[in-house]
Short mmCIF file of C-alpha atoms in Angstrom, two decimals:
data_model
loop_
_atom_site.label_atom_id
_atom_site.label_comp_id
_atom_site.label_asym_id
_atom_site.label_seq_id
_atom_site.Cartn_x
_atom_site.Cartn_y
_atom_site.Cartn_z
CA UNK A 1 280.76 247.74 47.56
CA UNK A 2 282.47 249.32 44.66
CA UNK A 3 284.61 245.82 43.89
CA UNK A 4 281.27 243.92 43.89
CA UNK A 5 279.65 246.16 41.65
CA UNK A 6 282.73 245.60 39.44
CA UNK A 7 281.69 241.98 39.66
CA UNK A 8 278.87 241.54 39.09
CA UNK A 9 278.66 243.96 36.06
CA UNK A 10 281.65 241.83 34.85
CA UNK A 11 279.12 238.26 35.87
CA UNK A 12 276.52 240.11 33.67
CA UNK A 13 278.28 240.40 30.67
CA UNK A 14 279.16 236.86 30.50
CA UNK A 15 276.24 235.54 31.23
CA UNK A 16 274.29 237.96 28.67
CA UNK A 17 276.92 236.53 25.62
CA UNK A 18 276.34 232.52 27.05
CA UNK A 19 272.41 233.46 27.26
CA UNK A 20 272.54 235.42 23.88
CA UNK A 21 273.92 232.13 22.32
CA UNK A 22 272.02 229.78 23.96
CA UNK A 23 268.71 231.19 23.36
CA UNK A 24 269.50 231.49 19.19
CA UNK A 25 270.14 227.92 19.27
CA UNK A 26 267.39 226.81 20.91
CA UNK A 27 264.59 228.95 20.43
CA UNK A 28 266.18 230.20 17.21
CA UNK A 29 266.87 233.85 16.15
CA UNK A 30 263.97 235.72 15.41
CA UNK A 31 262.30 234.04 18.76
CA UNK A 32 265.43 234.73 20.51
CA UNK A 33 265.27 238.54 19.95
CA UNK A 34 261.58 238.76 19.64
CA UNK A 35 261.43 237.42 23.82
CA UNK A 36 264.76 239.44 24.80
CA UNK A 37 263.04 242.67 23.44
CA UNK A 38 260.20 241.85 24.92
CA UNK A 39 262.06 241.52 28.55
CA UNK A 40 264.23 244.34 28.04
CA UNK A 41 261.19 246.19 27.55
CA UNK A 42 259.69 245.05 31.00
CA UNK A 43 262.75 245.71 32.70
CA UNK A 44 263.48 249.31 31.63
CA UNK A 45 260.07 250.04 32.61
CA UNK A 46 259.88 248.86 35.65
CA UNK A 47 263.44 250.64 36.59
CA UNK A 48 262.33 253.53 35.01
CA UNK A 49 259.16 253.48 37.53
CA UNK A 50 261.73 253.00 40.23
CA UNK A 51 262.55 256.10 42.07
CA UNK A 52 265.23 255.05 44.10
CA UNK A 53 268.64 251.83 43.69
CA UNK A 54 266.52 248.57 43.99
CA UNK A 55 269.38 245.94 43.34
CA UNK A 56 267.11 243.23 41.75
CA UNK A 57 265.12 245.67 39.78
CA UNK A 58 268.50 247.22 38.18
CA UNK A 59 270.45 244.37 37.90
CA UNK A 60 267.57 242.10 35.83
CA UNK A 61 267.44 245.44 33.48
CA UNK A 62 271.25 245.18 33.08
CA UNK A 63 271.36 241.62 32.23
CA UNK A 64 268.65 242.00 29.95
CA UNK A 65 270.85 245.02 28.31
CA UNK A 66 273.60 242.52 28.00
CA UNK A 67 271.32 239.98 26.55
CA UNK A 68 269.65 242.57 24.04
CA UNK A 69 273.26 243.86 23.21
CA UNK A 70 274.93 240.59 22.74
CA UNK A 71 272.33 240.08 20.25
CA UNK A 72 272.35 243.39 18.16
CA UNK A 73 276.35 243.06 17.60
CA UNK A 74 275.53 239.23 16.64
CA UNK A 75 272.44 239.71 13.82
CA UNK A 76 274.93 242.90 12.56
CA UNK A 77 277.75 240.20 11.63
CA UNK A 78 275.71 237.03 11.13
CA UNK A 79 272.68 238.39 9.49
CA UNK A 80 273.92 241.49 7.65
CA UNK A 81 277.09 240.30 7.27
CA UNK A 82 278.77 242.95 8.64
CA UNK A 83 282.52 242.62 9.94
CA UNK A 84 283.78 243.05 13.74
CA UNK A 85 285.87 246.15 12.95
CA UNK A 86 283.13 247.67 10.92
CA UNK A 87 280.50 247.26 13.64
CA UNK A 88 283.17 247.66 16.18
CA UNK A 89 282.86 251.61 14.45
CA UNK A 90 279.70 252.07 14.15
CA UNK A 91 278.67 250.95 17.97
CA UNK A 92 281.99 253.67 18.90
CA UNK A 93 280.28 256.25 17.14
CA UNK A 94 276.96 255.11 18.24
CA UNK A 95 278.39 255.64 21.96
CA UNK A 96 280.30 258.95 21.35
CA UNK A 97 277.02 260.37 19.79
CA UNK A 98 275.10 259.22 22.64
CA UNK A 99 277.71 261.05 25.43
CA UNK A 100 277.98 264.11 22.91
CA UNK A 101 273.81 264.51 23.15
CA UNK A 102 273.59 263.36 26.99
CA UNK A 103 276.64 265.94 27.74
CA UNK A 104 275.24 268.89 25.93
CA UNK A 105 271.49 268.39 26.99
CA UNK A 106 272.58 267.57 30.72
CA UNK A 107 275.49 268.78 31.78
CA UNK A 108 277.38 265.90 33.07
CA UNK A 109 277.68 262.03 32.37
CA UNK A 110 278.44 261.44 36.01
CA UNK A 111 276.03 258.05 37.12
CA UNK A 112 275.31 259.13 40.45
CA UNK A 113 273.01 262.14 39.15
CA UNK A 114 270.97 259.85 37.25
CA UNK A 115 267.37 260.23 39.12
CA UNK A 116 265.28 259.38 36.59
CA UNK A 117 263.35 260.83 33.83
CA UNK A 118 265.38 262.41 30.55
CA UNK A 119 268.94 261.42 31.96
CA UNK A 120 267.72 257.98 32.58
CA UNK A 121 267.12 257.79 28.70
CA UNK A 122 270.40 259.21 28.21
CA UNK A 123 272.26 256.47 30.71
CA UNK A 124 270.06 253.30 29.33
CA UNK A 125 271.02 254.44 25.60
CA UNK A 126 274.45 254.73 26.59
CA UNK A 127 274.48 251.56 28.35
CA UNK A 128 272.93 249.60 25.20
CA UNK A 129 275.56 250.90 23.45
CA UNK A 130 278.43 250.10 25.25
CA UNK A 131 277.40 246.27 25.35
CA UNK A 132 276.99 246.18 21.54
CA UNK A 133 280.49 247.83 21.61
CA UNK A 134 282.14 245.90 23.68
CA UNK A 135 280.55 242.55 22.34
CA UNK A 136 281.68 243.45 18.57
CA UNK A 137 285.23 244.33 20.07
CA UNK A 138 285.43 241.35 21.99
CA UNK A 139 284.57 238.82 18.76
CA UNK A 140 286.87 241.22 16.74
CA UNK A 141 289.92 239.86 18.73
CA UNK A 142 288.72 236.49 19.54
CA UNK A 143 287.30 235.85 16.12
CA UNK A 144 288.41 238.21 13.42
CA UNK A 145 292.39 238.85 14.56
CA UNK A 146 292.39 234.98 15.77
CA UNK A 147 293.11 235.35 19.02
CA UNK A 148 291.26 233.11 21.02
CA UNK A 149 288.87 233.75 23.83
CA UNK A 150 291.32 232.79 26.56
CA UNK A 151 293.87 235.60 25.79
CA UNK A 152 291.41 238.05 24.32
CA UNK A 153 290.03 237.87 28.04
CA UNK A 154 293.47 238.03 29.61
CA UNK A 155 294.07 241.15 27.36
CA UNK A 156 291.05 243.01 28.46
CA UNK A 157 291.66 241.89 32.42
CA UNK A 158 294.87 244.31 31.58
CA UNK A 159 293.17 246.86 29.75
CA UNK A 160 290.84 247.05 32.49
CA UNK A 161 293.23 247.81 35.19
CA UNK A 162 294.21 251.21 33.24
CA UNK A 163 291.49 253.05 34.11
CA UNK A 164 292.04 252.80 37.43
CA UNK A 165 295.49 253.57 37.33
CA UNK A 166 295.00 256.69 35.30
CA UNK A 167 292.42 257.51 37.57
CA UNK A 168 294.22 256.86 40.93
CA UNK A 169 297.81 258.13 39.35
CA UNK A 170 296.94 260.97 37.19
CA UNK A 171 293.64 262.39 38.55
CA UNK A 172 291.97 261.16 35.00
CA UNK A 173 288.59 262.17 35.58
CA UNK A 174 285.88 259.53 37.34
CA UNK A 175 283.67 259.69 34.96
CA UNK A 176 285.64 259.03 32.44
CA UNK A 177 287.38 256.60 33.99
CA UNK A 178 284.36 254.85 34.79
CA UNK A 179 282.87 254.78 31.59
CA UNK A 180 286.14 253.01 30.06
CA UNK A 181 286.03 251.05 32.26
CA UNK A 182 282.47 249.88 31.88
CA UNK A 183 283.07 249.28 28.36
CA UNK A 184 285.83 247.28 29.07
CA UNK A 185 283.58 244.56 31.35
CA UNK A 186 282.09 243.49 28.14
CA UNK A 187 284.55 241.93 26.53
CA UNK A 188 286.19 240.95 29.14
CA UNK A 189 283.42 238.70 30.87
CA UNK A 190 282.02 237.51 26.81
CA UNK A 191 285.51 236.00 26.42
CA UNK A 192 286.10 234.47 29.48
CA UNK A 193 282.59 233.51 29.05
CA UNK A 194 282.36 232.17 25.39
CA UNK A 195 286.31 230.58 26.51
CA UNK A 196 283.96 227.92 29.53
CA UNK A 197 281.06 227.57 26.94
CA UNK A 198 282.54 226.98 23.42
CA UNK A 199 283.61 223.65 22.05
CA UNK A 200 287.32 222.23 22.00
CA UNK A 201 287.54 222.60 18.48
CA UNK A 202 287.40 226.62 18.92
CA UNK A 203 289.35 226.42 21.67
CA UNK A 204 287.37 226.29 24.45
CA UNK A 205 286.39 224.00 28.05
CA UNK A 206 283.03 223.03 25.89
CA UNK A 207 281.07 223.53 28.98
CA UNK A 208 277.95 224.81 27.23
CA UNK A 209 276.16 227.87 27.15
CA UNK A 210 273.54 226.61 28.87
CA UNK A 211 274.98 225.62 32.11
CA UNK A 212 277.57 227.98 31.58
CA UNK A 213 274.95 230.84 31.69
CA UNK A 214 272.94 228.63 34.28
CA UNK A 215 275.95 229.13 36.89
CA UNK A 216 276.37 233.00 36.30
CA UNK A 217 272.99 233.46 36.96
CA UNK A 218 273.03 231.41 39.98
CA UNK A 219 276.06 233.75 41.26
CA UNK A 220 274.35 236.48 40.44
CA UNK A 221 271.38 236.04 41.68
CA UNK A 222 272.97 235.07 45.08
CA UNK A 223 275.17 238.28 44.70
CA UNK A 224 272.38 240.13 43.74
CA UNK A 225 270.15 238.92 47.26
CA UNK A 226 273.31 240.10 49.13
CA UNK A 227 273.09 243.79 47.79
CA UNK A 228 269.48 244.13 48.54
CA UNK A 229 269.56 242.69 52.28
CA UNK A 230 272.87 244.79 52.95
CA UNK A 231 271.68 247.81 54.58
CA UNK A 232 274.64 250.67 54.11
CA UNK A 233 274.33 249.55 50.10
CA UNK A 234 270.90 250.81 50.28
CA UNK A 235 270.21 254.47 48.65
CA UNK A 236 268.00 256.58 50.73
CA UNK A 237 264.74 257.52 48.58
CA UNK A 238 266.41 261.41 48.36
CA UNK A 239 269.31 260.49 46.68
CA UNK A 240 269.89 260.03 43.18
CA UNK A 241 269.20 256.13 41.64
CA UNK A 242 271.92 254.21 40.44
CA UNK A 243 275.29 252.00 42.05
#
């Protein structure tokens, strides 16, 4: 259960930077973010009205995080004009603010005592955050340094291995270790991501965002039914919600 939460956060993060694009092009931007907001919106309500893990209900809020985040790191460069590595620091210090406040206030940034309420804030902000993050680091290699979505992606599927090492190896603690490695999944599905969807010309399979993010959601979704008909997944109403 743990590898195919893995997953499909990993699914979600490519398929929010595909959808992110897609949408801008077609609906253009200020329609784009207008609708995501709107949906993120929905979705944090209705898993904030949620009292216990409902897979579909938490996952649509995640993708729409993705989605929203994708989108925030892309009007900061495009719009504002503001570089990767600058954003890249601001979003870092955006997240360390938001652990510092969540840490002091509750105690712990350990997932599975998120139940709701004030620390529910705390692990949605946090989450936000960590998708803007990870989307300006990912276009700061890809893009800015020059290298390419294909190896930025390889280079994060190595980075991403580290937490669990230092976890496993060194008895780093799980919640940190977690939390890198959740930052991590962003760039490492965008790249891999943007890599199927971009054109030739920028060094990619020119696949489309559209189908590309058509396909992820299709996994997803199917990944997604699995959780929620898989009965030892399924949190007891007494315990804590979250993966």
């Amino acid at each position: 259960m743990t590898a195919v939460f893995w997953i499909v956060k990993i699914l979600t993060t490519g398929m929010g930077e595909t959808t992110s694009d897609y949408l801008a092009r077609t609906l253009g931007p200020v329609p784009a973010v207008g609708s995501a907001a709107l949906l993120l919106t929905a979705t944090l309500i209705a898993q904030a009205r949620t009292r216990q893990y409902v897979p579909v209900v938490y996952w649509a809020a995640v993708i729409m995080v993705s989605v929203f985040g994708t989108m925030a790191a892309d009007i900061a460069h495009v719009a504002l004009g503001v570089p990767y590595a600058a954003s890249t620091t601001v979003f870092a210090a955006t997240l360390a603010l938001a652990f510092a406040l969540w840490r002091r206030t509750e105690g712990t940034l350990a997932v599975e005592t998120v139940a709701g309420g004030r620390r529910e804030a705390f692990y949605w902000c946090a989450v936000m955050a960590t998708f803007a993050l990870g989307t300006a680091v990912g276009d700061l290699t890809s893009a800015t340094l020059g290298w390419g979505y294909l190896p930025s992606g390889l280079l994060f599927a190595a980075l991403i291995a580290l937490p669990a090492l230092a976890h496993r190896r060194s008895g780093l603690s799980p919640v940190l270790t977690f939390w890198w490695a959740y930052v991590l999944t962003r760039p490492l599905g965008a790249c891999f991501a943007d890599w199927a969807g971009v054109s030739h010309e920028r060094g990619g399979l020119d696949l489309g965002t559209g189908p590309v993010s058509l396909t992820l959601a299709i996994v997803i979704t199917a990944a997604v039914a699995w959780l929620s008909t898989t009965k030892q997944h399924t949190s007891p109403p007494s315990t804590p919600s979250g993966p």
